[in-house]
C-alpha positions as a printed Julia matrix, in Angstrom:
400×3 Matrix{Float64}:
 32.6   179.3   29.81
 33.42  176.55  27.34
 35.82  173.56  27.42
 36.33  173.5   23.65
 39.82  175.0   23.69
 41.49  172.4   25.89
 40.04  169.58  23.79
 41.69  170.89  20.69
 45.09  170.71  22.24
 47.38  168.0   20.79
 47.66  164.76  22.72
 51.3   163.73  22.97
 52.25  160.08  22.73
 55.57  158.6   23.76
 56.97  155.63  21.7
 59.66  153.5   23.38
 60.98  150.81  21.03
 62.55  147.55  22.04
 66.2   146.61  22.11
 67.22  144.85  25.33
 70.04  146.72  27.08
 69.94  149.41  24.46
 66.75  150.81  26.19
 69.18  152.43  28.71
 69.48  155.13  26.04
 65.79  155.94  26.48
 66.33  156.6   30.21
 68.88  159.29  29.38
 66.44  161.04  27.04
 63.65  160.88  29.63
 66.04  162.36  32.26
 66.7   165.29  29.93
 62.98  165.9   29.35
 62.39  165.77  33.14
 65.07  168.51  33.57
 63.44  170.63  30.92
 59.96  170.49  32.37
 58.84  173.65  34.18
 56.94  171.42  36.56
 58.64  168.17  37.5
 55.39  166.53  38.59
 53.58  167.02  35.2
 53.5   164.02  32.95
 53.93  165.41  29.38
 52.89  162.15  27.75
 49.16  161.26  28.21
 49.78  158.17  25.89
 52.75  155.94  26.57
 53.52  152.88  24.35
 56.39  150.46  24.71
 57.68  147.26  23.16
 60.23  144.78  24.58
 62.58  146.59  27.05
 60.8   149.72  26.04
 57.61  148.24  27.42
 59.36  148.0   30.84
 60.35  151.62  30.69
 56.88  152.63  29.5
 55.04  150.94  32.25
 57.46  152.21  34.86
 56.68  155.76  33.62
 52.91  155.02  33.8
 53.07  153.56  37.26
 54.64  156.89  38.44
 52.69  159.16  36.14
 51.38  161.22  39.15
 54.96  162.55  39.49
 56.89  162.3   36.22
 60.24  163.48  37.55
 60.23  161.06  40.41
 59.28  158.21  38.09
 62.24  159.12  35.78
 64.57  159.35  38.79
 63.64  155.85  40.05
 63.89  154.39  36.53
 67.37  156.03  36.07
 68.64  154.58  39.37
 67.68  151.08  38.37
 69.4   151.28  35.03
 72.51  152.98  36.47
 72.99  150.16  38.89
 72.16  147.37  36.52
 74.03  144.01  36.38
 73.37  141.15  34.06
 72.42  138.75  36.89
 69.43  141.0   37.62
 68.01  140.3   34.18
 69.05  136.68  33.42
 71.1   133.88  35.09
 74.72  134.63  34.27
 76.41  132.42  36.87
 78.26  129.17  35.81
 75.54  126.82  37.02
 72.71  128.87  35.65
 74.34  129.21  32.19
 75.3   125.52  31.97
 71.95  124.32  33.13
 70.1   126.5   30.6
 72.39  125.48  27.79
 71.87  121.81  28.61
 68.13  122.27  28.62
 68.2   124.13  25.36
 70.23  121.44  23.67
 68.09  118.68  25.16
 64.89  120.43  24.09
 66.09  121.47  20.55
 67.94  118.29  19.47
 66.46  115.45  21.53
 62.91  116.79  22.16
 63.2   116.48  25.94
 60.94  118.58  28.15
 58.93  119.7   25.15
 56.1   120.98  27.33
 58.33  123.41  29.2
 59.2   126.81  27.43
 62.91  126.9   26.83
 65.47  129.44  25.62
 69.19  130.18  25.63
 68.96  132.23  28.8
 66.93  132.07  32.05
 65.16  135.38  32.56
 63.61  134.51  35.92
 65.73  137.2   37.7
 63.99  139.89  35.62
 60.62  138.82  36.99
 61.82  139.23  40.58
 63.32  142.69  39.75
 60.11  143.95  38.14
 57.89  142.61  40.85
 60.03  144.52  43.44
 60.29  147.75  41.53
 56.79  148.34  39.96
 53.57  149.33  41.6
 50.89  148.66  38.92
 48.24  150.33  41.0
 49.82  153.67  40.01
 48.44  153.23  36.45
 44.85  153.17  37.54
 45.43  156.17  39.99
 46.99  158.23  37.17
 44.22  157.45  34.72
 41.57  158.23  37.35
 43.18  161.66  38.11
 43.6   162.28  34.36
 47.38  162.48  34.4
 47.42  159.51  31.99
 45.17  158.65  29.1
 46.6   155.12  28.3
 49.64  153.0   28.5
 50.22  150.0   26.24
 52.65  147.17  25.61
 52.89  145.02  22.57
 53.59  141.24  22.53
 53.69  138.59  19.79
 51.29  135.68  19.87
 53.1   132.5   18.78
 49.84  130.69  18.04
 47.92  133.39  16.17
 50.91  135.18  14.67
 49.41  138.54  15.7
 51.04  141.54  17.37
 48.78  142.11  20.4
 48.75  145.49  22.05
 47.6   145.16  25.71
 46.5   148.63  26.9
 45.15  150.07  30.19
 43.4   153.44  30.16
 40.24  155.4   29.91
 37.13  153.32  29.28
 36.3   155.44  26.21
 39.13  153.96  24.21
 37.88  151.25  21.81
 39.8   148.07  20.9
 41.04  147.75  17.39
 41.43  144.92  14.84
 43.8   145.21  11.93
 45.62  142.73   9.9
 47.98  140.78  12.17
 47.68  143.46  14.97
 44.98  143.99  17.52
 44.39  146.14  20.57
 43.06  144.5   23.71
 41.93  146.41  26.8
 43.22  144.8   30.04
 44.72  145.55  33.49
 48.36  145.38  32.86
 50.42  143.02  34.98
 53.84  141.52  35.26
 53.3   138.85  32.7
 52.49  141.42  29.98
 55.93  142.93  30.43
 57.81  139.69  30.57
 55.99  138.54  27.33
 56.75  141.8   25.56
 60.48  141.6   26.55
 60.96  137.92  25.72
 63.39  138.05  22.7
 62.71  134.88  20.65
 65.15  131.94  21.4
 67.01  134.17  23.83
 64.34  134.42  26.56
 61.5   131.94  27.06
 58.0   132.81  25.91
 55.36  133.76  28.52
 51.83  132.31  28.73
 48.97  134.82  28.92
 45.57  133.13  29.08
 45.55  130.44  26.37
 48.48  131.57  24.36
 52.23  131.94  24.67
 53.71  135.37  23.78
 57.15  136.7   22.93
 58.78  139.93  21.98
 56.29  142.42  20.48
 58.8   143.65  17.92
 58.68  140.37  15.98
 55.52  141.14  14.0
 54.99  144.79  14.8
 54.75  146.26  11.36
 53.36  149.54  12.52
 55.01  150.43  15.89
 53.49  153.97  15.94
 49.9   152.77  15.22
 48.96  151.82  18.83
 49.61  155.36  20.05
 47.32  156.82  17.39
 44.65  154.25  18.28
 44.95  155.38  21.89
 44.29  158.97  21.01
 47.72  160.46  20.35
 47.78  163.27  17.77
 51.56  163.73  17.87
 54.3   161.44  18.9
 57.8   161.5   20.32
 59.78  158.44  19.27
 62.93  157.45  21.27
 64.69  154.93  19.14
 67.67  152.7   19.81
 69.02  152.43  16.28
 72.64  151.93  15.86
 72.75  154.28  12.92
 73.87  157.8   13.89
 71.29  160.53  13.46
 71.08  161.9    9.94
 73.27  159.15   8.49
 72.3   158.49   4.9
 72.4   154.72   4.31
 73.37  155.36   0.69
 76.1   157.91   1.47
 78.8   155.38   1.86
 79.39  151.8    0.88
 81.48  149.67   3.21
 83.95  147.57   1.19
 85.51  144.72   3.31
 89.24  144.3    2.96
 88.87  140.5    2.96
 85.94  138.23   2.65
 85.19  136.07   5.73
 82.14  134.02   6.53
 79.87  135.87   8.97
 79.93  134.55  12.61
 76.7   133.42  14.25
 76.77  136.55  16.37
 77.0   138.76  13.33
 74.01  136.95  11.77
 72.11  137.25  15.01
 72.96  140.98  15.29
 71.5   141.69  11.91
 68.34  139.69  12.75
 67.87  141.55  16.01
 68.36  144.94  14.24
 65.77  143.94  11.63
 63.39  142.97  14.37
 63.81  145.93  16.72
 64.86  148.79  14.42
 63.9   148.38  10.77
 60.09  148.24  11.31
 60.16  151.38  13.51
 62.3   153.4   11.03
 60.13  152.17   8.15
 56.98  153.09  10.02
 58.34  156.66  10.68
 59.27  157.01   7.0
 55.78  155.94   5.93
 54.06  158.37   8.35
 56.17  161.28   7.11
 55.15  160.39   3.5
 51.53  160.33   4.57
 51.93  163.68   6.31
 53.39  165.18   3.08
 50.41  163.77   1.17
 47.9   165.09   3.63
 49.34  168.54   3.54
 48.51  168.68  -0.24
 44.8   168.23   0.55
 43.05  171.45   1.64
 41.56  171.01   5.18
 38.03  171.63   3.96
 38.34  168.75   1.44
 39.67  166.21   3.93
 37.08  163.53   4.73
 35.92  163.62   8.34
 37.55  160.75  10.25
 39.48  159.81   7.05
 42.9   159.75   8.82
 44.41  162.39   6.66
 45.25  164.84   9.44
 49.03  165.18   9.73
 50.66  163.49  12.78
 53.62  165.46  14.17
 56.56  163.22  14.79
 59.87  164.02  16.62
 62.54  161.33  16.74
 65.52  161.12  19.11
 67.93  158.34  18.49
 71.63  157.63  19.24
 74.14  159.95  17.66
 76.86  157.34  18.1
 77.03  153.7   16.91
 75.63  151.59  19.75
 77.48  148.49  18.65
 80.86  150.36  19.11
 79.86  151.4   22.64
 79.02  147.8   23.44
 82.32  146.55  22.02
 84.16  148.91  24.4
 82.37  147.3   27.35
 82.47  143.72  26.44
 84.93  142.99  29.18
 82.11  143.71  31.68
 80.27  140.59  30.63
 80.27  137.87  33.37
 82.84  135.14  32.82
 80.33  132.42  32.18
 78.59  134.53  29.57
 81.9   135.43  27.92
 82.66  131.74  27.54
 79.19  130.92  26.37
 79.18  133.75  23.71
 82.76  133.42  22.62
 82.04  130.56  20.19
 79.35  132.33  18.31
 81.61  135.46  18.07
 79.68  137.79  20.26
 82.78  138.8   22.31
 84.56  140.03  19.18
 84.14  143.54  17.89
 82.33  142.19  14.79
 79.74  140.47  17.03
 79.02  143.48  19.22
 75.51  143.81  17.67
 74.26  140.88  19.74
 76.26  142.06  22.8
 74.57  145.52  22.55
 71.22  143.83  23.35
 72.5   141.57  26.16
 75.03  143.69  28.06
 73.07  144.7   31.13
 76.1   146.12  32.95
 76.42  149.47  34.67
 79.34  150.75  32.54
 77.59  150.14  29.28
 74.14  151.26  30.49
 75.57  154.46  32.02
 77.32  155.39  28.82
 74.05  154.89  26.93
 72.18  156.97  29.54
 74.67  159.85  29.2
 74.47  159.62  25.37
 70.65  159.79  25.55
 70.79  162.81  27.81
 73.27  164.68  25.63
 71.32  163.78  22.38
 68.1   165.13  23.97
 69.7   168.35  25.17
 71.15  168.77  21.61
 67.49  168.83  20.42
 66.43  171.08  23.34
 64.79  173.68  21.09
 62.86  170.97  19.2
 61.71  169.4   22.51
 60.63  172.75  23.96
 58.49  173.53  20.86
 57.13  169.97  20.58
 56.12  169.72  24.22
 55.01  173.32  24.52
 57.51  173.85  27.38
 57.49  177.58  26.74
 53.97  177.8   28.21
 53.58  178.98  31.84
 54.02  176.07  34.28
 50.48  176.47  35.61
 49.13  175.59  32.17
 51.53  172.7   31.77
 50.45  171.15  35.1
 46.69  171.41  34.67
 45.07  168.14  33.34
 42.56  168.52  30.5
 38.95  168.73  31.79
 36.67  165.85  31.12
């Protein structure tokens, strides 16, 4: 008659990284996981952490954590039917007005008190307000179907990566160099702030500070999940590098030397923001795991952080930039004209396009790729999530 056994079970965290429209890939992976679950209602991720567009997916799952399969289905339907105008103004008047404001603000200092960016993301606010029921988070926490959900945003004034989290009252806030965890009741502005790519989307004010995309200064993307109690993490990345590709295995030698376009430069900057820190954090965690395994369990200091953290990574098996290039014709006419000058409509500028192309053809191909990549790792997922256990054990929440 003891509860010690369940408390020793691992707590699984889900990490959903940023990446604009690339986050459609995450939906495909989640759909595969939902199909693999013995019990579709059961939420296999007590801890859910997201950044940028991944924050939107994360909170969507948390709002529906009382029925994981249904939450994934609704999320999939939204992404499958996406159009750019649902995320930002892509009509002629909207694009021209925002471009005029941006130039006037940047070059002439006009309207300096109004947050400005290249694109007007007000449609995204309306979409999220219509689709999300934030009360589902509190209900899931109360019924122990969810331990915590968190989104990370970047404070422009303090320069800190702030993780806003909602969960059990026993979770303490944390304070590290340039990154803090703040308990709060998550709301629409936290998602909009986390998804506000610098210069592309306007910053969002929360209390006394303006915030932007959390990936900007998030040096340790996995850390929030561990602070929230996760002992193992599933990371769904959006890297453009195929799985298992060795960065040193091949050297690309250009046939001719041309100056990089603005879109090429922007693509590399976005990749360094959304992808490099996550991949570097995974590599660091794996090295720490190797080190901790060298220390006998009885010699590990209690609370010293040397316990290995199991990590499973699922990321695109095909270059996402190439997929975006195949769908660049889906971009609305006003955006094609607006992005033609910087080179984003060329194949070489598809890196930027892969973040901004919220169109159904592109999103659906990423969803299908995510589903297939997850099913290709079916055995690893079954073992990682303990899906071989009887469904009754999978569905039962851990006792208090």
